[in-house]
């Protein structure tokens, strides 16, 4: 299977992360973790995923330091999964994906959930790509160079 | 296979796009398309991917209106693949993924390619999540609500 090829030695910062999150279930587990879900059963209920598949995905995310396991917050014997610093670093990826989804995967009349600012309950701003001096950049205004 | 489940009717804007790009090869094809690659052979050389796999991924991206085929720019009989408006809408997703890769997948001394502003040749700014009134937001400052 081509999917088994790994990108961990690629010199490209787009390629390397895809070994960890280039799978739709992994991104949805991460979405749920940002949304406050912590327990195996909560992820399973949200995603409707077979236990063995969910278990493998969670293990992969823990191995790659995106999630970590902690004792249950209620003192029970369950373990919980929480985002690490590296995992929380995925917030802009998730927001970018969400905004792309909002723009191109829903009909104008179709309702969808919204990511809002907790304080004012207003949808967050659209992401913008900017130069160091603040200019707004489109794809054609950028290029990839050797470091 | 769990991967076959589709999210196209999910009410969540994070889930729907993953049917299209929740696969590491698709994101790398899209990266290459932003980088100016247009021909089957160029993608193949860049990704080192089996022809049948690349062909299936390209077809999927065309079917989902992320890429479109156009006659070759040099008048030859080849067809070329270019990003549609929906495909160009993935620019922030790719930038977010790139910045996460730069932060967590390279050693401090390790060199990687850089996305720079064409005009000044300086790396672009880090993405920021902001409220409508401009406040910088972290994950804990946001929440998902029904529309």
CSV table of C-alpha atoms in Angstrom, one decimal:
chain,number,residue,atom,x,y,z
A,1,UNK,CA,0.0,0.0,0.0
A,2,UNK,CA,1.3,3.4,-1.0
A,3,UNK,CA,0.0,4.9,2.3
A,4,UNK,CA,2.7,3.0,4.2
A,5,UNK,CA,5.5,5.2,2.8
A,6,UNK,CA,6.7,7.6,5.4
A,7,UNK,CA,7.8,11.2,5.1
A,8,UNK,CA,9.7,11.6,8.3
A,9,UNK,CA,12.9,12.4,6.5
A,10,UNK,CA,11.5,14.7,3.9
A,11,UNK,CA,12.9,18.2,3.9
A,12,UNK,CA,9.5,19.7,3.5
A,13,UNK,CA,7.5,20.8,6.5
A,14,UNK,CA,4.2,20.0,4.7
A,15,UNK,CA,5.2,16.4,4.2
A,16,UNK,CA,6.4,15.4,7.7
A,17,UNK,CA,3.2,16.1,9.6
A,18,UNK,CA,1.2,14.0,7.2
A,19,UNK,CA,2.6,10.8,8.7
A,20,UNK,CA,0.8,11.8,11.9
A,21,UNK,CA,-2.4,13.5,10.8
A,22,UNK,CA,-2.8,12.6,7.1
A,23,UNK,CA,-5.8,10.4,7.8
A,24,UNK,CA,-9.3,11.6,8.3
A,25,UNK,CA,-9.9,9.9,11.6
A,26,UNK,CA,-6.9,11.4,13.2
A,27,UNK,CA,-8.0,14.9,12.3
A,28,UNK,CA,-11.5,14.2,13.7
A,29,UNK,CA,-10.0,12.8,16.9
A,30,UNK,CA,-8.0,16.0,17.2
A,31,UNK,CA,-11.1,18.1,16.5
A,32,UNK,CA,-12.9,16.3,19.3
A,33,UNK,CA,-10.0,16.8,21.7
A,34,UNK,CA,-10.1,20.5,21.0
A,35,UNK,CA,-13.8,20.3,21.7
A,36,UNK,CA,-13.1,18.9,25.2
A,37,UNK,CA,-13.6,15.2,24.7
A,38,UNK,CA,-11.1,13.2,26.7
A,39,UNK,CA,-12.3,9.6,27.1
A,40,UNK,CA,-12.2,6.6,24.7
A,41,UNK,CA,-16.0,6.3,25.0
A,42,UNK,CA,-16.5,10.0,24.2
A,43,UNK,CA,-14.4,9.7,21.0
A,44,UNK,CA,-16.1,6.5,20.1
A,45,UNK,CA,-19.6,7.9,20.5
A,46,UNK,CA,-18.7,11.1,18.6
A,47,UNK,CA,-17.0,9.3,15.7
A,48,UNK,CA,-18.9,6.0,15.5
A,49,UNK,CA,-15.6,4.3,14.8
A,50,UNK,CA,-14.8,0.6,15.5
A,51,UNK,CA,-12.9,0.2,18.8
A,52,UNK,CA,-9.9,-1.4,17.3
A,53,UNK,CA,-9.5,1.4,14.7
A,54,UNK,CA,-10.0,4.2,17.3
A,55,UNK,CA,-7.6,2.5,19.6
A,56,UNK,CA,-4.9,2.3,16.9
A,57,UNK,CA,-5.4,6.0,16.0
A,58,UNK,CA,-5.2,7.1,19.6
A,59,UNK,CA,-2.1,5.1,20.1
A,60,UNK,CA,-0.5,6.6,17.0
A,61,UNK,CA,-1.3,10.1,18.2
A,62,UNK,CA,0.1,9.4,21.6
A,63,UNK,CA,3.3,7.9,20.1
A,64,UNK,CA,3.7,11.0,18.0
A,65,UNK,CA,3.2,13.3,21.0
A,66,UNK,CA,0.0,14.9,19.8
A,67,UNK,CA,-2.0,13.4,22.6
A,68,UNK,CA,-0.9,12.2,26.0
A,69,UNK,CA,-2.7,10.0,28.5
A,70,UNK,CA,-3.5,11.4,32.0
A,71,UNK,CA,-5.4,9.8,35.0
A,72,UNK,CA,-9.1,10.5,34.8
A,73,UNK,CA,-10.1,13.9,36.2
A,74,UNK,CA,-12.8,12.3,38.4
A,75,UNK,CA,-10.4,9.9,40.2
A,76,UNK,CA,-11.8,6.8,38.5
A,77,UNK,CA,-9.5,4.2,36.9
A,78,UNK,CA,-10.1,5.4,33.3
A,79,UNK,CA,-7.4,7.2,31.5
A,80,UNK,CA,-8.0,10.3,29.5
A,81,UNK,CA,-6.5,11.7,26.4
A,82,UNK,CA,-5.4,15.3,26.3
A,83,UNK,CA,-3.6,17.4,23.7
A,84,UNK,CA,0.1,18.1,24.2
A,85,UNK,CA,1.7,21.4,23.3
A,86,UNK,CA,2.4,19.9,19.9
A,87,UNK,CA,-1.2,18.8,19.7
A,88,UNK,CA,-2.5,22.3,20.6
A,89,UNK,CA,-0.2,23.6,17.8
A,90,UNK,CA,-2.7,22.1,15.4
A,91,UNK,CA,-5.3,24.7,16.2
A,92,UNK,CA,-4.6,26.8,13.1
A,93,UNK,CA,-4.6,23.7,10.9
A,94,UNK,CA,-8.1,22.8,12.2
A,95,UNK,CA,-9.3,26.4,11.8
A,96,UNK,CA,-8.0,26.5,8.2
A,97,UNK,CA,-9.7,23.2,7.4
A,98,UNK,CA,-12.9,24.4,9.0
A,99,UNK,CA,-13.0,27.6,7.0
A,100,UNK,CA,-12.3,25.7,3.8
A,101,UNK,CA,-15.2,23.3,4.7
A,102,UNK,CA,-17.5,26.2,5.4
A,103,UNK,CA,-16.7,27.9,2.1
A,104,UNK,CA,-16.9,24.9,-0.2
A,105,UNK,CA,-18.8,22.0,1.4
A,106,UNK,CA,-22.1,23.5,2.4
A,107,UNK,CA,-25.0,25.0,0.4
A,108,UNK,CA,-25.8,28.6,1.2
A,109,UNK,CA,-29.0,27.6,3.1
A,110,UNK,CA,-27.3,24.6,4.9
A,111,UNK,CA,-26.7,24.9,8.6
A,112,UNK,CA,-23.4,23.9,10.2
A,113,UNK,CA,-21.7,24.3,13.5
A,114,UNK,CA,-19.7,27.5,14.0
A,115,UNK,CA,-16.4,28.2,15.8
A,116,UNK,CA,-17.0,31.3,17.9
A,117,UNK,CA,-15.1,33.5,20.2
A,118,UNK,CA,-16.2,32.5,23.8
A,119,UNK,CA,-16.4,36.1,25.0
A,120,UNK,CA,-18.5,37.7,22.3
A,121,UNK,CA,-20.0,34.6,20.7
A,122,UNK,CA,-19.2,35.8,17.3
A,123,UNK,CA,-17.6,33.6,14.5
A,124,UNK,CA,-13.8,34.1,14.4
A,125,UNK,CA,-12.2,36.0,11.6
A,126,UNK,CA,-11.1,34.4,8.4
A,127,UNK,CA,-7.4,33.4,8.4
A,128,UNK,CA,-5.1,35.7,6.4
A,129,UNK,CA,-1.7,35.0,5.1
A,130,UNK,CA,0.5,38.0,5.6
A,131,UNK,CA,4.1,39.0,4.9
A,132,UNK,CA,6.4,40.2,7.7
A,133,UNK,CA,5.6,43.8,6.8
A,134,UNK,CA,1.8,43.0,7.0
A,135,UNK,CA,0.9,42.8,3.3
A,136,UNK,CA,-1.9,40.3,2.6
A,137,UNK,CA,-0.5,37.5,0.4
A,138,UNK,CA,-2.2,35.1,-2.0
A,139,UNK,CA,-0.7,31.9,-3.3
A,140,UNK,CA,0.9,33.7,-6.3
A,141,UNK,CA,2.6,36.1,-3.9
A,142,UNK,CA,4.6,33.4,-2.3
A,143,UNK,CA,7.3,30.9,-3.2
A,144,UNK,CA,9.1,28.0,-1.7
A,145,UNK,CA,12.9,28.4,-1.3
A,146,UNK,CA,15.7,26.3,0.1
A,147,UNK,CA,16.5,27.4,3.7
B,1,UNK,CA,-12.1,-0.6,6.1
B,2,UNK,CA,-13.0,2.3,8.4
B,3,UNK,CA,-11.4,4.7,5.9
B,4,UNK,CA,-14.3,4.1,3.5
B,5,UNK,CA,-16.8,5.8,5.7
B,6,UNK,CA,-17.8,9.2,4.2
B,7,UNK,CA,-18.4,12.4,6.0
B,8,UNK,CA,-20.2,14.3,3.2
B,9,UNK,CA,-23.4,14.7,5.2
B,10,UNK,CA,-21.8,15.6,8.5
B,11,UNK,CA,-22.8,19.0,9.9
B,12,UNK,CA,-19.2,19.7,10.8
B,13,UNK,CA,-17.1,21.8,8.4
B,14,UNK,CA,-13.9,20.0,9.6
B,15,UNK,CA,-15.3,16.6,8.7
B,16,UNK,CA,-16.6,17.1,5.2
B,17,UNK,CA,-13.3,18.2,3.6
B,18,UNK,CA,-11.5,15.2,4.9
B,19,UNK,CA,-13.2,12.9,2.4
B,20,UNK,CA,-11.3,14.9,-0.2
B,21,UNK,CA,-7.9,15.7,1.4
B,22,UNK,CA,-7.7,13.4,4.5
B,23,UNK,CA,-5.0,11.4,2.8
B,24,UNK,CA,-1.3,12.3,2.8
B,25,UNK,CA,-0.8,11.9,-0.9
B,26,UNK,CA,-3.6,14.2,-1.8
B,27,UNK,CA,-2.2,17.0,0.4
B,28,UNK,CA,1.2,16.6,-1.2
B,29,UNK,CA,-0.3,16.7,-4.7
B,30,UNK,CA,-2.0,19.9,-3.7
B,31,UNK,CA,1.3,21.3,-2.3
B,32,UNK,CA,3.0,20.5,-5.6
B,33,UNK,CA,0.2,22.2,-7.5
B,34,UNK,CA,0.7,25.4,-5.5
B,35,UNK,CA,4.3,25.0,-6.2
B,36,UNK,CA,3.6,25.2,-10.0
B,37,UNK,CA,3.7,21.5,-11.0
B,38,UNK,CA,1.0,20.7,-13.6
B,39,UNK,CA,1.9,17.5,-15.4
B,40,UNK,CA,1.4,13.9,-14.3
B,41,UNK,CA,5.1,13.3,-14.8
B,42,UNK,CA,6.0,16.2,-12.6
B,43,UNK,CA,3.9,15.0,-9.8
B,44,UNK,CA,5.2,11.5,-10.2
B,45,UNK,CA,8.8,12.7,-10.1
B,46,UNK,CA,8.2,14.8,-7.1
B,47,UNK,CA,6.2,12.2,-5.1
B,48,UNK,CA,7.8,9.0,-6.2
B,49,UNK,CA,4.3,7.5,-6.3
B,50,UNK,CA,3.1,4.5,-8.3
B,51,UNK,CA,1.3,5.6,-11.4
B,52,UNK,CA,-2.0,3.9,-10.6
B,53,UNK,CA,-2.0,5.5,-7.1
B,54,UNK,CA,-1.2,8.9,-8.4
B,55,UNK,CA,-3.7,8.5,-11.1
B,56,UNK,CA,-6.5,7.6,-8.6
B,57,UNK,CA,-5.6,10.5,-6.4
B,58,UNK,CA,-5.6,13.0,-9.2
B,59,UNK,CA,-8.9,11.7,-10.5
B,60,UNK,CA,-10.4,12.0,-7.0
B,61,UNK,CA,-9.2,15.7,-6.7
B,62,UNK,CA,-10.7,16.5,-10.2
B,63,UNK,CA,-14.0,14.8,-9.2
B,64,UNK,CA,-14.1,16.9,-6.1
B,65,UNK,CA,-13.3,20.1,-8.0
B,66,UNK,CA,-10.0,20.8,-6.3
B,67,UNK,CA,-8.0,20.3,-9.5
B,68,UNK,CA,-9.2,20.7,-13.1
B,69,UNK,CA,-7.6,19.5,-16.3
B,70,UNK,CA,-6.6,21.9,-19.0
B,71,UNK,CA,-4.8,21.5,-22.4
B,72,UNK,CA,-1.0,21.6,-22.1
B,73,UNK,CA,0.4,25.2,-22.0
B,74,UNK,CA,2.9,24.3,-24.7
B,75,UNK,CA,0.3,23.1,-27.2
B,76,UNK,CA,1.3,19.4,-26.9
B,77,UNK,CA,-1.3,16.7,-26.4
B,78,UNK,CA,-0.6,16.3,-22.7
B,79,UNK,CA,-3.2,17.5,-20.2
B,80,UNK,CA,-2.2,19.5,-17.2
B,81,UNK,CA,-3.7,19.7,-13.7
B,82,UNK,CA,-4.4,23.1,-12.2
B,83,UNK,CA,-6.0,24.2,-9.0
B,84,UNK,CA,-9.6,25.4,-9.2
B,85,UNK,CA,-10.9,28.3,-7.0
B,86,UNK,CA,-11.9,25.6,-4.4
B,87,UNK,CA,-8.3,24.2,-4.7
B,88,UNK,CA,-6.7,27.6,-4.2
B,89,UNK,CA,-8.9,27.9,-1.1
B,90,UNK,CA,-6.6,25.3,0.5
B,91,UNK,CA,-3.8,27.8,0.7
B,92,UNK,CA,-4.3,28.6,4.4
B,93,UNK,CA,-4.6,24.8,5.2
B,94,UNK,CA,-1.3,24.2,3.6
B,95,UNK,CA,0.3,27.2,5.3
B,96,UNK,CA,-1.0,26.1,8.7
B,97,UNK,CA,0.3,22.5,8.1
B,98,UNK,CA,3.6,23.9,7.0
B,99,UNK,CA,4.0,26.0,10.1
B,100,UNK,CA,3.1,23.1,12.4
B,101,UNK,CA,5.7,21.0,10.6
B,102,UNK,CA,8.3,23.7,11.0
B,103,UNK,CA,7.6,24.0,14.7
B,104,UNK,CA,7.5,20.3,15.7
B,105,UNK,CA,9.1,18.1,13.0
B,106,UNK,CA,12.6,19.6,12.6
B,107,UNK,CA,15.5,19.8,15.0
B,108,UNK,CA,16.8,23.3,15.6
B,109,UNK,CA,19.8,22.8,13.3
B,110,UNK,CA,17.9,21.0,10.6
B,111,UNK,CA,17.3,22.8,7.4
B,112,UNK,CA,14.0,22.8,5.6
B,113,UNK,CA,12.5,24.6,2.7
B,114,UNK,CA,10.8,28.0,3.5
B,115,UNK,CA,7.6,29.7,2.2
B,116,UNK,CA,8.6,33.3,1.5
B,117,UNK,CA,7.0,36.4,0.2
B,118,UNK,CA,8.1,36.7,-3.4
B,119,UNK,CA,8.7,40.5,-3.2
B,120,UNK,CA,10.9,40.6,-0.1
B,121,UNK,CA,12.0,37.0,0.1
B,122,UNK,CA,11.2,36.9,3.8
B,123,UNK,CA,9.4,34.0,5.5
B,124,UNK,CA,5.7,34.8,5.8
B,125,UNK,CA,4.2,35.6,9.2
B,126,UNK,CA,2.8,33.0,11.5
B,127,UNK,CA,-0.9,32.5,11.2
B,128,UNK,CA,-3.0,34.0,14.0
B,129,UNK,CA,-6.5,33.2,15.1
B,130,UNK,CA,-8.4,36.4,15.8
B,131,UNK,CA,-11.8,37.4,17.0
B,132,UNK,CA,-14.0,39.8,14.9
B,133,UNK,CA,-12.7,42.7,17.0
B,134,UNK,CA,-9.1,41.7,16.5
B,135,UNK,CA,-8.3,39.9,19.8
B,136,UNK,CA,-5.8,37.1,19.4
B,137,UNK,CA,-7.5,33.8,20.3
B,138,UNK,CA,-6.1,30.5,21.6
B,139,UNK,CA,-8.0,27.2,21.6
B,140,UNK,CA,-9.5,27.9,25.0
B,141,UNK,CA,-10.9,31.2,23.9
B,142,UNK,CA,-13.1,29.6,21.3
B,143,UNK,CA,-16.0,27.1,21.3
B,144,UNK,CA,-18.1,25.3,18.7
B,145,UNK,CA,-21.8,26.2,18.7
B,146,UNK,CA,-24.8,25.2,16.6
B,147,UNK,CA,-25.4,27.7,13.8
